[in-house]
CSV table of C-alpha atoms in Angstrom, one decimal:
chain,number,residue,atom,x,y,z
Y,1,GLY,CA,54.4,27.7,-24.1
Y,2,VAL,CA,53.6,24.1,-24.3
Y,3,GLY,CA,53.6,21.6,-21.6
Y,4,SER,CA,52.4,18.2,-20.3
Y,5,TYR,CA,51.5,16.8,-17.0
Y,6,ASN,CA,50.9,13.5,-15.1
Y,7,ARG,CA,49.0,13.5,-11.9
Y,8,ASP,CA,48.2,10.3,-9.8
Y,9,TYR,CA,46.1,10.5,-6.6
Y,10,ASN,CA,45.5,7.5,-4.5
Y,11,GLY,CA,43.1,8.5,-1.7
Y,12,ASN,CA,41.1,6.3,0.5
Y,13,ILE,CA,37.9,7.1,-1.3
Y,14,ASN,CA,38.7,7.3,-5.0
Y,15,ASN,CA,41.5,6.6,-7.3
Y,16,ASP,CA,42.3,9.4,-9.8
Y,17,TYR,CA,44.8,9.1,-12.6
Y,18,ASN,CA,44.9,12.2,-14.8
Y,19,ASP,CA,47.2,13.4,-17.5
Y,20,GLY,CA,47.3,15.6,-20.6
Y,21,VAL,CA,48.8,18.6,-22.4
Y,22,PHE,CA,48.3,22.3,-22.2
Y,23,ALA,CA,49.2,25.5,-24.0
Y,24,PHE,CA,49.3,29.2,-23.1
Y,25,ALA,CA,50.4,32.5,-24.5
Y,26,ALA,CA,51.6,35.6,-22.4
Y,27,GLY,CA,52.8,39.1,-23.0
Y,28,ASP,CA,54.0,42.0,-21.2
Y,29,ILE,CA,52.8,45.6,-20.9
Y,30,GLY,CA,54.7,48.1,-18.9
Y,31,LEU,CA,55.2,51.9,-18.0
Y,32,GLU,CA,58.3,53.2,-16.6
Y,33,TYR,CA,59.3,56.7,-15.4
Y,34,ASN,CA,62.7,58.1,-14.9
Y,35,PHE,CA,63.3,60.9,-12.3
Y,36,ASP,CA,65.9,63.7,-12.4
Y,37,PHE,CA,68.0,61.9,-9.8
Y,38,PRO,CA,69.1,58.1,-10.3
Y,39,LEU,CA,65.8,56.2,-9.8
Y,40,LEU,CA,63.5,54.6,-12.2
Y,41,VAL,CA,60.0,53.4,-11.2
Y,42,SER,CA,58.2,50.9,-13.5
Y,43,ILE,CA,55.0,48.9,-13.3
Y,44,ASP,CA,54.3,45.7,-15.5
Y,45,PHE,CA,51.1,43.9,-16.4
Y,46,ARG,CA,51.3,40.4,-17.7
Y,47,PRO,CA,48.2,38.7,-19.1
Y,48,GLU,CA,48.3,35.0,-19.6
Y,49,PHE,CA,45.7,33.0,-21.8
Y,50,GLY,CA,45.8,29.3,-21.7
Y,51,GLY,CA,43.8,26.3,-23.1
Y,52,SER,CA,44.1,22.6,-21.8
Y,53,ASN,CA,41.9,19.6,-21.1
Y,54,GLY,CA,41.7,20.1,-17.4
Y,55,TYR,CA,45.1,21.3,-16.0
Y,56,TYR,CA,44.0,24.9,-15.6
Y,57,LYS,CA,40.6,25.6,-14.1
Y,58,ASP,CA,40.5,29.1,-15.7
Y,59,ASN,CA,41.8,30.0,-19.2
Y,60,TYR,CA,43.0,33.5,-18.1
Y,61,GLY,CA,45.4,34.7,-15.4
Y,62,SER,CA,47.3,37.9,-14.9
Y,63,ASP,CA,50.3,39.2,-12.8
Y,64,VAL,CA,51.2,42.9,-11.8
Y,65,ALA,CA,54.6,43.9,-10.7
Y,66,LEU,CA,56.1,47.2,-9.4
Y,67,ALA,CA,59.8,47.8,-9.7
Y,68,LEU,CA,62.2,50.5,-8.3
Y,69,ARG,CA,65.6,50.5,-9.8
Y,70,TYR,CA,68.6,52.7,-9.1
Y,71,GLN,CA,70.6,53.8,-12.3
Y,72,PHE,CA,74.3,54.0,-12.1
């Protein structure tokens, strides 16, 4: 994805005006298991890699999700 931001901060001590663009890429990796009864369990991992001129402090982030689903 690609985006832009514009941040204005007017504090008592300093005046900070910041704007720019950023880009990131993300993917999904997952495992799922189907039981003999109507239940499915899955776990997903989502790595996110980004680059910018100051919007993100770190160029890597990740998320993990666990799902329980009933099958009809």
